[in-house]
PDB file of C-alpha atoms in Angstrom:
ATOM      1  CA  UNK S   1     -52.190  11.243  11.217  1.00  0.00           C
ATOM      2  CA  UNK S   2     -55.664  12.359  10.106  1.00  0.00           C
ATOM      3  CA  UNK S   3     -57.997  13.128  12.989  1.00  0.00           C
ATOM      4  CA  UNK S   4     -61.747  13.114  12.445  1.00  0.00           C
ATOM      5  CA  UNK S   5     -63.727  15.963  13.973  1.00  0.00           C
ATOM      6  CA  UNK S   6     -66.910  15.350  15.941  1.00  0.00           C
ATOM      7  CA  UNK S   7     -69.309  18.119  14.886  1.00  0.00           C
ATOM      8  CA  UNK S   8     -69.811  20.419  11.886  1.00  0.00           C
ATOM      9  CA  UNK S   9     -68.362  23.900  12.291  1.00  0.00           C
ATOM     10  CA  UNK S  10     -70.287  27.148  12.021  1.00  0.00           C
ATOM     11  CA  UNK S  11     -68.824  29.375   9.325  1.00  0.00           C
ATOM     12  CA  UNK S  12     -68.539  33.150   9.736  1.00  0.00           C
ATOM     13  CA  UNK S  13     -68.249  35.175   6.534  1.00  0.00           C
ATOM     14  CA  UNK S  14     -67.321  38.862   6.760  1.00  0.00           C
ATOM     15  CA  UNK S  15     -67.983  41.234   3.855  1.00  0.00           C
ATOM     16  CA  UNK S  16     -66.473  44.741   3.888  1.00  0.00           C
ATOM     17  CA  UNK S  17     -68.606  47.086   1.858  1.00  0.00           C
ATOM     18  CA  UNK S  18     -68.958  50.679   0.663  1.00  0.00           C
ATOM     19  CA  UNK S  19     -71.382  51.722  -2.094  1.00  0.00           C
ATOM     20  CA  UNK S  20     -71.652  48.313  -3.733  1.00  0.00           C
ATOM     21  CA  UNK S  21     -75.325  48.334  -4.706  1.00  0.00           C
ATOM     22  CA  UNK S  22     -74.491  46.898  -8.113  1.00  0.00           C
ATOM     23  CA  UNK S  23     -72.918  43.708  -6.784  1.00  0.00           C
ATOM     24  CA  UNK S  24     -73.905  43.215  -3.133  1.00  0.00           C
ATOM     25  CA  UNK S  25     -77.066  41.231  -3.874  1.00  0.00           C
ATOM     26  CA  UNK S  26     -75.138  38.575  -5.802  1.00  0.00           C
ATOM     27  CA  UNK S  27     -72.592  38.423  -2.983  1.00  0.00           C
ATOM     28  CA  UNK S  28     -75.234  38.000  -0.271  1.00  0.00           C
ATOM     29  CA  UNK S  29     -77.223  35.405  -2.188  1.00  0.00           C
ATOM     30  CA  UNK S  30     -74.097  33.380  -2.877  1.00  0.00           C
ATOM     31  CA  UNK S  31     -73.854  32.984   0.918  1.00  0.00           C
ATOM     32  CA  UNK S  32     -77.535  32.548   1.769  1.00  0.00           C
ATOM     33  CA  UNK S  33     -78.072  30.181  -1.154  1.00  0.00           C
ATOM     34  CA  UNK S  34     -75.477  27.644  -0.023  1.00  0.00           C
ATOM     35  CA  UNK S  35     -76.586  24.296   1.400  1.00  0.00           C
ATOM     36  CA  UNK S  36     -74.846  24.506   4.749  1.00  0.00           C
ATOM     37  CA  UNK S  37     -77.220  25.854   7.368  1.00  0.00           C
ATOM     38  CA  UNK S  38     -74.791  27.064  10.040  1.00  0.00           C
ATOM     39  CA  UNK S  39     -73.546  30.204   8.305  1.00  0.00           C
ATOM     40  CA  UNK S  40     -73.116  33.651   9.820  1.00  0.00           C
ATOM     41  CA  UNK S  41     -72.790  36.503   7.314  1.00  0.00           C
ATOM     42  CA  UNK S  42     -71.613  39.842   8.668  1.00  0.00           C
ATOM     43  CA  UNK S  43     -71.557  42.872   6.385  1.00  0.00           C
ATOM     44  CA  UNK S  44     -69.468  45.768   7.662  1.00  0.00           C
ATOM     45  CA  UNK S  45     -70.498  48.875   5.746  1.00  0.00           C
ATOM     46  CA  UNK S  46     -68.447  52.062   5.721  1.00  0.00           C
ATOM     47  CA  UNK S  47     -71.409  54.397   5.240  1.00  0.00           C
ATOM     48  CA  UNK S  48     -72.968  53.562   1.873  1.00  0.00           C
ATOM     49  CA  UNK S  49     -75.423  56.027   0.360  1.00  0.00           C
ATOM     50  CA  UNK S  50     -76.220  54.269  -2.928  1.00  0.00           C
ATOM     51  CA  UNK S  51     -78.851  51.769  -1.779  1.00  0.00           C
ATOM     52  CA  UNK S  52     -76.448  49.091  -0.571  1.00  0.00           C
ATOM     53  CA  UNK S  53     -77.857  49.127   2.964  1.00  0.00           C
ATOM     54  CA  UNK S  54     -81.432  48.929   1.690  1.00  0.00           C
ATOM     55  CA  UNK S  55     -80.542  45.825  -0.329  1.00  0.00           C
ATOM     56  CA  UNK S  56     -78.789  44.206   2.626  1.00  0.00           C
ATOM     57  CA  UNK S  57     -81.831  44.870   4.845  1.00  0.00           C
ATOM     58  CA  UNK S  58     -83.901  42.602   2.593  1.00  0.00           C
ATOM     59  CA  UNK S  59     -82.044  39.594   4.038  1.00  0.00           C
ATOM     60  CA  UNK S  60     -83.045  39.136   7.692  1.00  0.00           C
ATOM     61  CA  UNK S  61     -80.373  36.517   8.368  1.00  0.00           C
ATOM     62  CA  UNK S  62     -77.548  38.900   7.499  1.00  0.00           C
ATOM     63  CA  UNK S  63     -75.923  41.014  10.217  1.00  0.00           C
ATOM     64  CA  UNK S  64     -75.125  44.566   9.088  1.00  0.00           C
ATOM     65  CA  UNK S  65     -72.688  46.804  10.967  1.00  0.00           C
ATOM     66  CA  UNK S  66     -72.683  50.318   9.508  1.00  0.00           C
ATOM     67  CA  UNK S  67     -70.447  53.279  10.295  1.00  0.00           C
ATOM     68  CA  UNK S  68     -67.223  54.963   9.331  1.00  0.00           C
ATOM     69  CA  UNK S  69     -64.105  52.811   9.199  1.00  0.00           C
ATOM     70  CA  UNK S  70     -60.480  53.159   8.130  1.00  0.00           C
ATOM     71  CA  UNK S  71     -60.890  51.066   5.008  1.00  0.00           C
ATOM     72  CA  UNK S  72     -61.779  47.490   4.037  1.00  0.00           C
ATOM     73  CA  UNK S  73     -59.190  45.767   6.232  1.00  0.00           C
ATOM     74  CA  UNK S  74     -60.341  47.726   9.267  1.00  0.00           C
ATOM     75  CA  UNK S  75     -63.907  46.707   8.414  1.00  0.00           C
ATOM     76  CA  UNK S  76     -62.866  43.046   8.178  1.00  0.00           C
ATOM     77  CA  UNK S  77     -61.203  43.239  11.602  1.00  0.00           C
ATOM     78  CA  UNK S  78     -64.413  44.706  13.017  1.00  0.00           C
ATOM     79  CA  UNK S  79     -66.467  41.927  11.483  1.00  0.00           C
ATOM     80  CA  UNK S  80     -64.309  39.150  12.903  1.00  0.00           C
ATOM     81  CA  UNK S  81     -64.475  40.718  16.361  1.00  0.00           C
ATOM     82  CA  UNK S  82     -68.239  40.068  16.203  1.00  0.00           C
ATOM     83  CA  UNK S  83     -67.979  36.647  14.526  1.00  0.00           C
ATOM     84  CA  UNK S  84     -69.112  33.577  16.449  1.00  0.00           C
ATOM     85  CA  UNK S  85     -68.170  30.817  14.015  1.00  0.00           C
ATOM     86  CA  UNK S  86     -65.500  28.147  14.233  1.00  0.00           C
ATOM     87  CA  UNK S  87     -64.348  28.762  10.654  1.00  0.00           C
ATOM     88  CA  UNK S  88     -63.613  32.219   9.208  1.00  0.00           C
ATOM     89  CA  UNK S  89     -63.376  33.766   5.751  1.00  0.00           C
ATOM     90  CA  UNK S  90     -64.056  37.101   4.138  1.00  0.00           C
ATOM     91  CA  UNK S  91     -65.824  37.741   0.871  1.00  0.00           C
ATOM     92  CA  UNK S  92     -65.513  41.125  -0.774  1.00  0.00           C
ATOM     93  CA  UNK S  93     -68.713  42.810  -1.910  1.00  0.00           C
ATOM     94  CA  UNK S  94     -67.969  42.321  -5.601  1.00  0.00           C
ATOM     95  CA  UNK S  95     -67.091  38.607  -5.349  1.00  0.00           C
ATOM     96  CA  UNK S  96     -69.302  35.575  -4.789  1.00  0.00           C
ATOM     97  CA  UNK S  97     -69.274  31.909  -3.782  1.00  0.00           C
ATOM     98  CA  UNK S  98     -70.202  29.088  -6.106  1.00  0.00           C
ATOM     99  CA  UNK S  99     -73.225  26.901  -5.239  1.00  0.00           C
ATOM    100  CA  UNK S 100     -72.477  24.324  -2.520  1.00  0.00           C
ATOM    101  CA  UNK S 101     -69.068  25.887  -1.756  1.00  0.00           C
ATOM    102  CA  UNK S 102     -69.754  26.479   1.942  1.00  0.00           C
ATOM    103  CA  UNK S 103     -71.251  23.024   2.336  1.00  0.00           C
ATOM    104  CA  UNK S 104     -68.048  21.542   0.900  1.00  0.00           C
ATOM    105  CA  UNK S 105     -65.902  23.672   3.219  1.00  0.00           C
ATOM    106  CA  UNK S 106     -67.957  22.680   6.252  1.00  0.00           C
ATOM    107  CA  UNK S 107     -67.742  18.977   5.380  1.00  0.00           C
ATOM    108  CA  UNK S 108     -63.977  19.133   5.031  1.00  0.00           C
ATOM    109  CA  UNK S 109     -63.401  20.952   8.325  1.00  0.00           C
ATOM    110  CA  UNK S 110     -65.886  18.587   9.930  1.00  0.00           C
ATOM    111  CA  UNK S 111     -64.098  15.518   8.561  1.00  0.00           C
ATOM    112  CA  UNK S 112     -60.467  16.476   9.107  1.00  0.00           C
ATOM    113  CA  UNK S 113     -59.803  17.968  12.493  1.00  0.00           C
ATOM    114  CA  UNK S 114     -56.139  18.647  11.755  1.00  0.00           C
ATOM    115  CA  UNK S 115     -56.824  20.907   8.766  1.00  0.00           C
ATOM    116  CA  UNK S 116     -56.407  24.452  10.066  1.00  0.00           C
ATOM    117  CA  UNK S 117     -56.711  26.347   6.796  1.00  0.00           C
ATOM    118  CA  UNK S 118     -57.472  25.508   3.208  1.00  0.00           C
ATOM    119  CA  UNK S 119     -57.736  27.213  -0.131  1.00  0.00           C
ATOM    120  CA  UNK S 120     -59.758  26.328  -3.183  1.00  0.00           C
ATOM    121  CA  UNK S 121     -58.848  25.257  -6.690  1.00  0.00           C
ATOM    122  CA  UNK S 122     -56.010  27.031  -8.415  1.00  0.00           C
ATOM    123  CA  UNK S 123     -52.473  26.129  -9.288  1.00  0.00           C
ATOM    124  CA  UNK S 124     -52.143  23.319  -6.757  1.00  0.00           C
ATOM    125  CA  UNK S 125     -48.361  23.303  -7.136  1.00  0.00           C
ATOM    126  CA  UNK S 126     -48.315  26.904  -5.924  1.00  0.00           C
ATOM    127  CA  UNK S 127     -49.463  26.129  -2.383  1.00  0.00           C
ATOM    128  CA  UNK S 128     -46.102  25.219  -0.936  1.00  0.00           C
ATOM    129  CA  UNK S 129     -44.830  26.308   2.457  1.00  0.00           C
ATOM    130  CA  UNK S 130     -41.286  26.102   1.161  1.00  0.00           C
ATOM    131  CA  UNK S 131     -42.066  28.489  -1.679  1.00  0.00           C
ATOM    132  CA  UNK S 132     -44.051  30.834   0.540  1.00  0.00           C
ATOM    133  CA  UNK S 133     -41.265  31.167   3.091  1.00  0.00           C
ATOM    134  CA  UNK S 134     -38.389  31.111   0.576  1.00  0.00           C
ATOM    135  CA  UNK S 135     -39.769  32.675  -2.615  1.00  0.00           C
ATOM    136  CA  UNK S 136     -37.901  32.889  -5.894  1.00  0.00           C
ATOM    137  CA  UNK S 137     -35.493  35.698  -6.654  1.00  0.00           C
ATOM    138  CA  UNK S 138     -37.232  38.946  -7.589  1.00  0.00           C
ATOM    139  CA  UNK S 139     -34.574  39.443 -10.244  1.00  0.00           C
ATOM    140  CA  UNK S 140     -35.941  36.541 -12.295  1.00  0.00           C
ATOM    141  CA  UNK S 141     -39.536  36.117 -11.141  1.00  0.00           C
ATOM    142  CA  UNK S 142     -41.696  39.178 -10.514  1.00  0.00           C
ATOM    143  CA  UNK S 143     -44.920  37.376  -9.624  1.00  0.00           C
ATOM    144  CA  UNK S 144     -46.306  37.361  -6.093  1.00  0.00           C
ATOM    145  CA  UNK S 145     -44.901  34.328  -4.252  1.00  0.00           C
ATOM    146  CA  UNK S 146     -47.432  31.644  -3.345  1.00  0.00           C
ATOM    147  CA  UNK S 147     -50.351  33.720  -4.593  1.00  0.00           C
ATOM    148  CA  UNK S 148     -53.618  32.451  -3.117  1.00  0.00           C
ATOM    149  CA  UNK S 149     -57.196  33.274  -4.000  1.00  0.00           C
ATOM    150  CA  UNK S 150     -58.366  35.198  -0.943  1.00  0.00           C
ATOM    151  CA  UNK S 151     -62.099  34.592  -1.496  1.00  0.00           C
ATOM    152  CA  UNK S 152     -61.482  30.824  -1.634  1.00  0.00           C
ATOM    153  CA  UNK S 153     -59.421  30.656   1.573  1.00  0.00           C
ATOM    154  CA  UNK S 154     -60.919  29.529   4.910  1.00  0.00           C
ATOM    155  CA  UNK S 155     -59.345  28.992   8.324  1.00  0.00           C
ATOM    156  CA  UNK S 156     -60.228  27.931  11.841  1.00  0.00           C
ATOM    157  CA  UNK S 157     -60.837  30.512  14.542  1.00  0.00           C
ATOM    158  CA  UNK S 158     -57.999  29.168  16.688  1.00  0.00           C
ATOM    159  CA  UNK S 159     -55.503  29.729  13.868  1.00  0.00           C
ATOM    160  CA  UNK S 160     -56.748  33.308  13.492  1.00  0.00           C
ATOM    161  CA  UNK S 161     -56.339  33.841  17.238  1.00  0.00           C
ATOM    162  CA  UNK S 162     -52.875  32.288  17.293  1.00  0.00           C
ATOM    163  CA  UNK S 163     -51.778  34.472  14.365  1.00  0.00           C
ATOM    164  CA  UNK S 164     -52.787  37.682  16.141  1.00  0.00           C
ATOM    165  CA  UNK S 165     -56.545  37.888  15.446  1.00  0.00           C
ATOM    166  CA  UNK S 166     -56.302  40.886  13.119  1.00  0.00           C
ATOM    167  CA  UNK S 167     -55.196  42.020   9.708  1.00  0.00           C
ATOM    168  CA  UNK S 168     -52.198  44.347   9.959  1.00  0.00           C
ATOM    169  CA  UNK S 169     -53.447  47.938   9.405  1.00  0.00           C
ATOM    170  CA  UNK S 170     -50.104  49.114   8.031  1.00  0.00           C
ATOM    171  CA  UNK S 171     -50.930  47.291   4.782  1.00  0.00           C
ATOM    172  CA  UNK S 172     -53.468  49.026   2.530  1.00  0.00           C
ATOM    173  CA  UNK S 173     -53.513  46.427  -0.248  1.00  0.00           C
ATOM    174  CA  UNK S 174     -51.612  43.279   0.752  1.00  0.00           C
ATOM    175  CA  UNK S 175     -52.892  42.571   4.257  1.00  0.00           C
ATOM    176  CA  UNK S 176     -54.227  39.229   3.043  1.00  0.00           C
ATOM    177  CA  UNK S 177     -50.775  38.235   1.768  1.00  0.00           C
ATOM    178  CA  UNK S 178     -49.210  39.230   5.098  1.00  0.00           C
ATOM    179  CA  UNK S 179     -51.831  37.189   6.980  1.00  0.00           C
ATOM    180  CA  UNK S 180     -51.052  34.138   4.844  1.00  0.00           C
ATOM    181  CA  UNK S 181     -47.386  34.480   5.821  1.00  0.00           C
ATOM    182  CA  UNK S 182     -48.377  34.331   9.481  1.00  0.00           C
ATOM    183  CA  UNK S 183     -50.493  31.267   8.775  1.00  0.00           C
ATOM    184  CA  UNK S 184     -47.701  29.596   6.781  1.00  0.00           C
ATOM    185  CA  UNK S 185     -45.316  30.057   9.699  1.00  0.00           C
ATOM    186  CA  UNK S 186     -47.747  28.221  11.966  1.00  0.00           C
ATOM    187  CA  UNK S 187     -48.972  25.393   9.759  1.00  0.00           C
ATOM    188  CA  UNK S 188     -49.299  23.990   6.251  1.00  0.00           C
ATOM    189  CA  UNK S 189     -52.177  25.049   4.041  1.00  0.00           C
ATOM    190  CA  UNK S 190     -54.315  22.393   2.395  1.00  0.00           C
ATOM    191  CA  UNK S 191     -55.209  22.711  -1.288  1.00  0.00           C
ATOM    192  CA  UNK S 192     -58.772  21.762  -2.154  1.00  0.00           C
ATOM    193  CA  UNK S 193     -59.350  20.299  -5.607  1.00  0.00           C
ATOM    194  CA  UNK S 194     -62.632  22.120  -6.087  1.00  0.00           C
ATOM    195  CA  UNK S 195     -63.578  25.670  -7.109  1.00  0.00           C
ATOM    196  CA  UNK S 196     -65.178  27.697  -4.321  1.00  0.00           C
ATOM    197  CA  UNK S 197     -65.533  31.335  -5.345  1.00  0.00           C
ATOM    198  CA  UNK S 198     -65.329  33.825  -8.178  1.00  0.00           C
ATOM    199  CA  UNK S 199     -63.286  37.010  -8.273  1.00  0.00           C
ATOM    200  CA  UNK S 200     -65.018  39.733 -10.243  1.00  0.00           C
ATOM    201  CA  UNK S 201     -62.643  41.859 -12.337  1.00  0.00           C
ATOM    202  CA  UNK S 202     -63.600  45.526 -12.590  1.00  0.00           C
ATOM    203  CA  UNK S 203     -61.771  48.430 -14.286  1.00  0.00           C
ATOM    204  CA  UNK S 204     -61.436  50.465 -11.067  1.00  0.00           C
ATOM    205  CA  UNK S 205     -60.409  47.535  -8.846  1.00  0.00           C
ATOM    206  CA  UNK S 206     -57.847  48.441  -6.192  1.00  0.00           C
ATOM    207  CA  UNK S 207     -55.647  45.477  -7.103  1.00  0.00           C
ATOM    208  CA  UNK S 208     -55.489  46.759 -10.694  1.00  0.00           C
ATOM    209  CA  UNK S 209     -55.210  50.489 -10.127  1.00  0.00           C
ATOM    210  CA  UNK S 210     -52.569  50.098  -7.412  1.00  0.00           C
ATOM    211  CA  UNK S 211     -50.724  47.017  -8.705  1.00  0.00           C
ATOM    212  CA  UNK S 212     -47.236  48.463  -8.213  1.00  0.00           C
ATOM    213  CA  UNK S 213     -48.051  49.579  -4.677  1.00  0.00           C
ATOM    214  CA  UNK S 214     -49.402  46.096  -3.965  1.00  0.00           C
ATOM    215  CA  UNK S 215     -46.105  44.538  -5.051  1.00  0.00           C
ATOM    216  CA  UNK S 216     -44.177  46.958  -2.847  1.00  0.00           C
ATOM    217  CA  UNK S 217     -46.339  45.888   0.097  1.00  0.00           C
ATOM    218  CA  UNK S 218     -45.637  42.230  -0.675  1.00  0.00           C
ATOM    219  CA  UNK S 219     -41.931  42.928  -0.411  1.00  0.00           C
ATOM    220  CA  UNK S 220     -42.520  44.862   2.816  1.00  0.00           C
ATOM    221  CA  UNK S 221     -44.445  41.900   4.256  1.00  0.00           C
ATOM    222  CA  UNK S 222     -41.603  39.518   3.392  1.00  0.00           C
ATOM    223  CA  UNK S 223     -39.146  41.894   5.057  1.00  0.00           C
ATOM    224  CA  UNK S 224     -41.377  42.230   8.117  1.00  0.00           C
ATOM    225  CA  UNK S 225     -41.270  38.469   8.619  1.00  0.00           C
ATOM    226  CA  UNK S 226     -37.558  38.135   7.901  1.00  0.00           C
ATOM    227  CA  UNK S 227     -38.220  36.146   4.727  1.00  0.00           C
ATOM    228  CA  UNK S 228     -35.466  36.318   2.133  1.00  0.00           C
ATOM    229  CA  UNK S 229     -35.846  35.345  -1.481  1.00  0.00           C
ATOM    230  CA  UNK S 230     -33.865  32.423  -2.877  1.00  0.00           C
ATOM    231  CA  UNK S 231     -30.679  33.168  -4.761  1.00  0.00           C
ATOM    232  CA  UNK S 232     -30.559  33.313  -8.549  1.00  0.00           C
ATOM    233  CA  UNK S 233     -29.065  29.833  -8.998  1.00  0.00           C
ATOM    234  CA  UNK S 234     -31.693  28.127  -6.882  1.00  0.00           C
ATOM    235  CA  UNK S 235     -34.419  30.180  -8.549  1.00  0.00           C
ATOM    236  CA  UNK S 236     -33.315  29.260 -12.065  1.00  0.00           C
ATOM    237  CA  UNK S 237     -32.950  25.602 -11.095  1.00  0.00           C
ATOM    238  CA  UNK S 238     -36.402  25.572  -9.531  1.00  0.00           C
ATOM    239  CA  UNK S 239     -37.925  27.214 -12.600  1.00  0.00           C
ATOM    240  CA  UNK S 240     -36.218  24.658 -14.844  1.00  0.00           C
ATOM    241  CA  UNK S 241     -37.634  21.873 -12.676  1.00  0.00           C
ATOM    242  CA  UNK S 242     -41.143  22.969 -13.683  1.00  0.00           C
ATOM    243  CA  UNK S 243     -40.658  20.780 -16.747  1.00  0.00           C
ATOM    244  CA  UNK S 244     -40.986  17.802 -14.394  1.00  0.00           C
ATOM    245  CA  UNK S 245     -44.560  18.671 -13.445  1.00  0.00           C
ATOM    246  CA  UNK S 246     -46.939  15.938 -14.499  1.00  0.00           C
ATOM    247  CA  UNK S 247     -44.448  13.142 -13.924  1.00  0.00           C
ATOM    248  CA  UNK S 248     -45.449  10.232 -11.641  1.00  0.00           C
ATOM    249  CA  UNK S 249     -45.347  10.841  -7.910  1.00  0.00           C
ATOM    250  CA  UNK S 250     -42.549   8.291  -7.496  1.00  0.00           C
ATOM    251  CA  UNK S 251     -40.334  10.455  -9.719  1.00  0.00           C
ATOM    252  CA  UNK S 252     -41.341  13.787  -8.206  1.00  0.00           C
ATOM    253  CA  UNK S 253     -40.655  12.420  -4.727  1.00  0.00           C
ATOM    254  CA  UNK S 254     -36.958  12.269  -5.639  1.00  0.00           C
ATOM    255  CA  UNK S 255     -36.804  15.775  -7.108  1.00  0.00           C
ATOM    256  CA  UNK S 256     -35.008  18.211  -4.764  1.00  0.00           C
ATOM    257  CA  UNK S 257     -37.259  21.040  -5.954  1.00  0.00           C
ATOM    258  CA  UNK S 258     -40.542  19.224  -5.390  1.00  0.00           C
ATOM    259  CA  UNK S 259     -42.514  20.128  -2.278  1.00  0.00           C
ATOM    260  CA  UNK S 260     -44.769  17.899  -0.213  1.00  0.00           C
ATOM    261  CA  UNK S 261     -48.309  19.219  -0.211  1.00  0.00           C
ATOM    262  CA  UNK S 262     -51.569  18.234   1.431  1.00  0.00           C
ATOM    263  CA  UNK S 263     -54.460  18.008  -1.010  1.00  0.00           C
ATOM    264  CA  UNK S 264     -58.135  17.303  -0.382  1.00  0.00           C
ATOM    265  CA  UNK S 265     -60.041  15.694  -3.255  1.00  0.00           C
ATOM    266  CA  UNK S 266     -63.382  13.986  -3.717  1.00  0.00           C
ATOM    267  CA  UNK S 267     -63.242  10.239  -4.343  1.00  0.00           C
ATOM    268  CA  UNK S 268     -66.177   9.420  -6.604  1.00  0.00           C
ATOM    269  CA  UNK S 269     -65.893   5.704  -5.910  1.00  0.00           C
ATOM    270  CA  UNK S 270     -66.154   6.006  -2.132  1.00  0.00           C
ATOM    271  CA  UNK S 271     -68.308   9.138  -2.205  1.00  0.00           C
ATOM    272  CA  UNK S 272     -66.064  10.796   0.397  1.00  0.00           C
ATOM    273  CA  UNK S 273     -63.473  13.540   0.638  1.00  0.00           C
ATOM    274  CA  UNK S 274     -59.922  12.245   1.033  1.00  0.00           C
ATOM    275  CA  UNK S 275     -56.774  13.931   2.299  1.00  0.00           C
ATOM    276  CA  UNK S 276     -53.599  12.865   0.565  1.00  0.00           C
ATOM    277  CA  UNK S 277     -49.964  13.886   0.363  1.00  0.00           C
ATOM    278  CA  UNK S 278     -48.596  14.808  -3.027  1.00  0.00           C
ATOM    279  CA  UNK S 279     -45.316  16.039  -4.421  1.00  0.00           C
ATOM    280  CA  UNK S 280     -45.289  18.916  -6.882  1.00  0.00           C
ATOM    281  CA  UNK S 281     -42.846  21.481  -8.187  1.00  0.00           C
ATOM    282  CA  UNK S 282     -44.082  24.894  -6.971  1.00  0.00           C
ATOM    283  CA  UNK S 283     -44.974  27.199  -9.855  1.00  0.00           C
TER     284      UNK S 283
END
């Protein structure tokens, strides 16, 4: 059943920041320049001394919390403790939203009351609860299971509260992945057929410099939640089934390796967003 909500949600965006004068303006203006009016942007700064705070002060609608913290995830937790919105997300200080992204997110949460979290355009077949909670064998597939674009992922406050209302501080690099596991255990994610945000690639990015450590943390998160990878036979069969992607839904529905997924897409004929169920083979 699809339940229609009654009022548009307020969106709280948290940005952890430390010495990001070169990118913070683009990040802030990607939030302030969106159409949706009920947006709260909280910047949690770890003590910048490069002009970042001076740039942020130029935007009176932005809340700035400045002081020492234990890293970006600690800063994000601090920001959400101060957040007042009904929908949460965080946007790192070197990333940015696309025009109209927050308006689209607000309309979807406003329209579909039973959507608790959603993530923007990517490999739609990747957003499978079955794959997230029973990933492929590490022996054959070394990618991160059910990888999601963090800056394009939004969730309701009540889901955040139910999942523990904090990023786990034991993870330095993969706290977002561990949070998604908690969300997956509680409810399905919805894939949105629209781009929402851009991830800026930089030479000194933590995800690049510490890639191996990130993968170790992913495995630790799976172990923490008692999630075991599929065996080699199932993994190879599921990878072989990828050749079926693109076949009609009636065929995919019968495939044992296809997963049911909830997808939101814009119907140009009706001029409205629609929620539909699809079958796809997780990538």
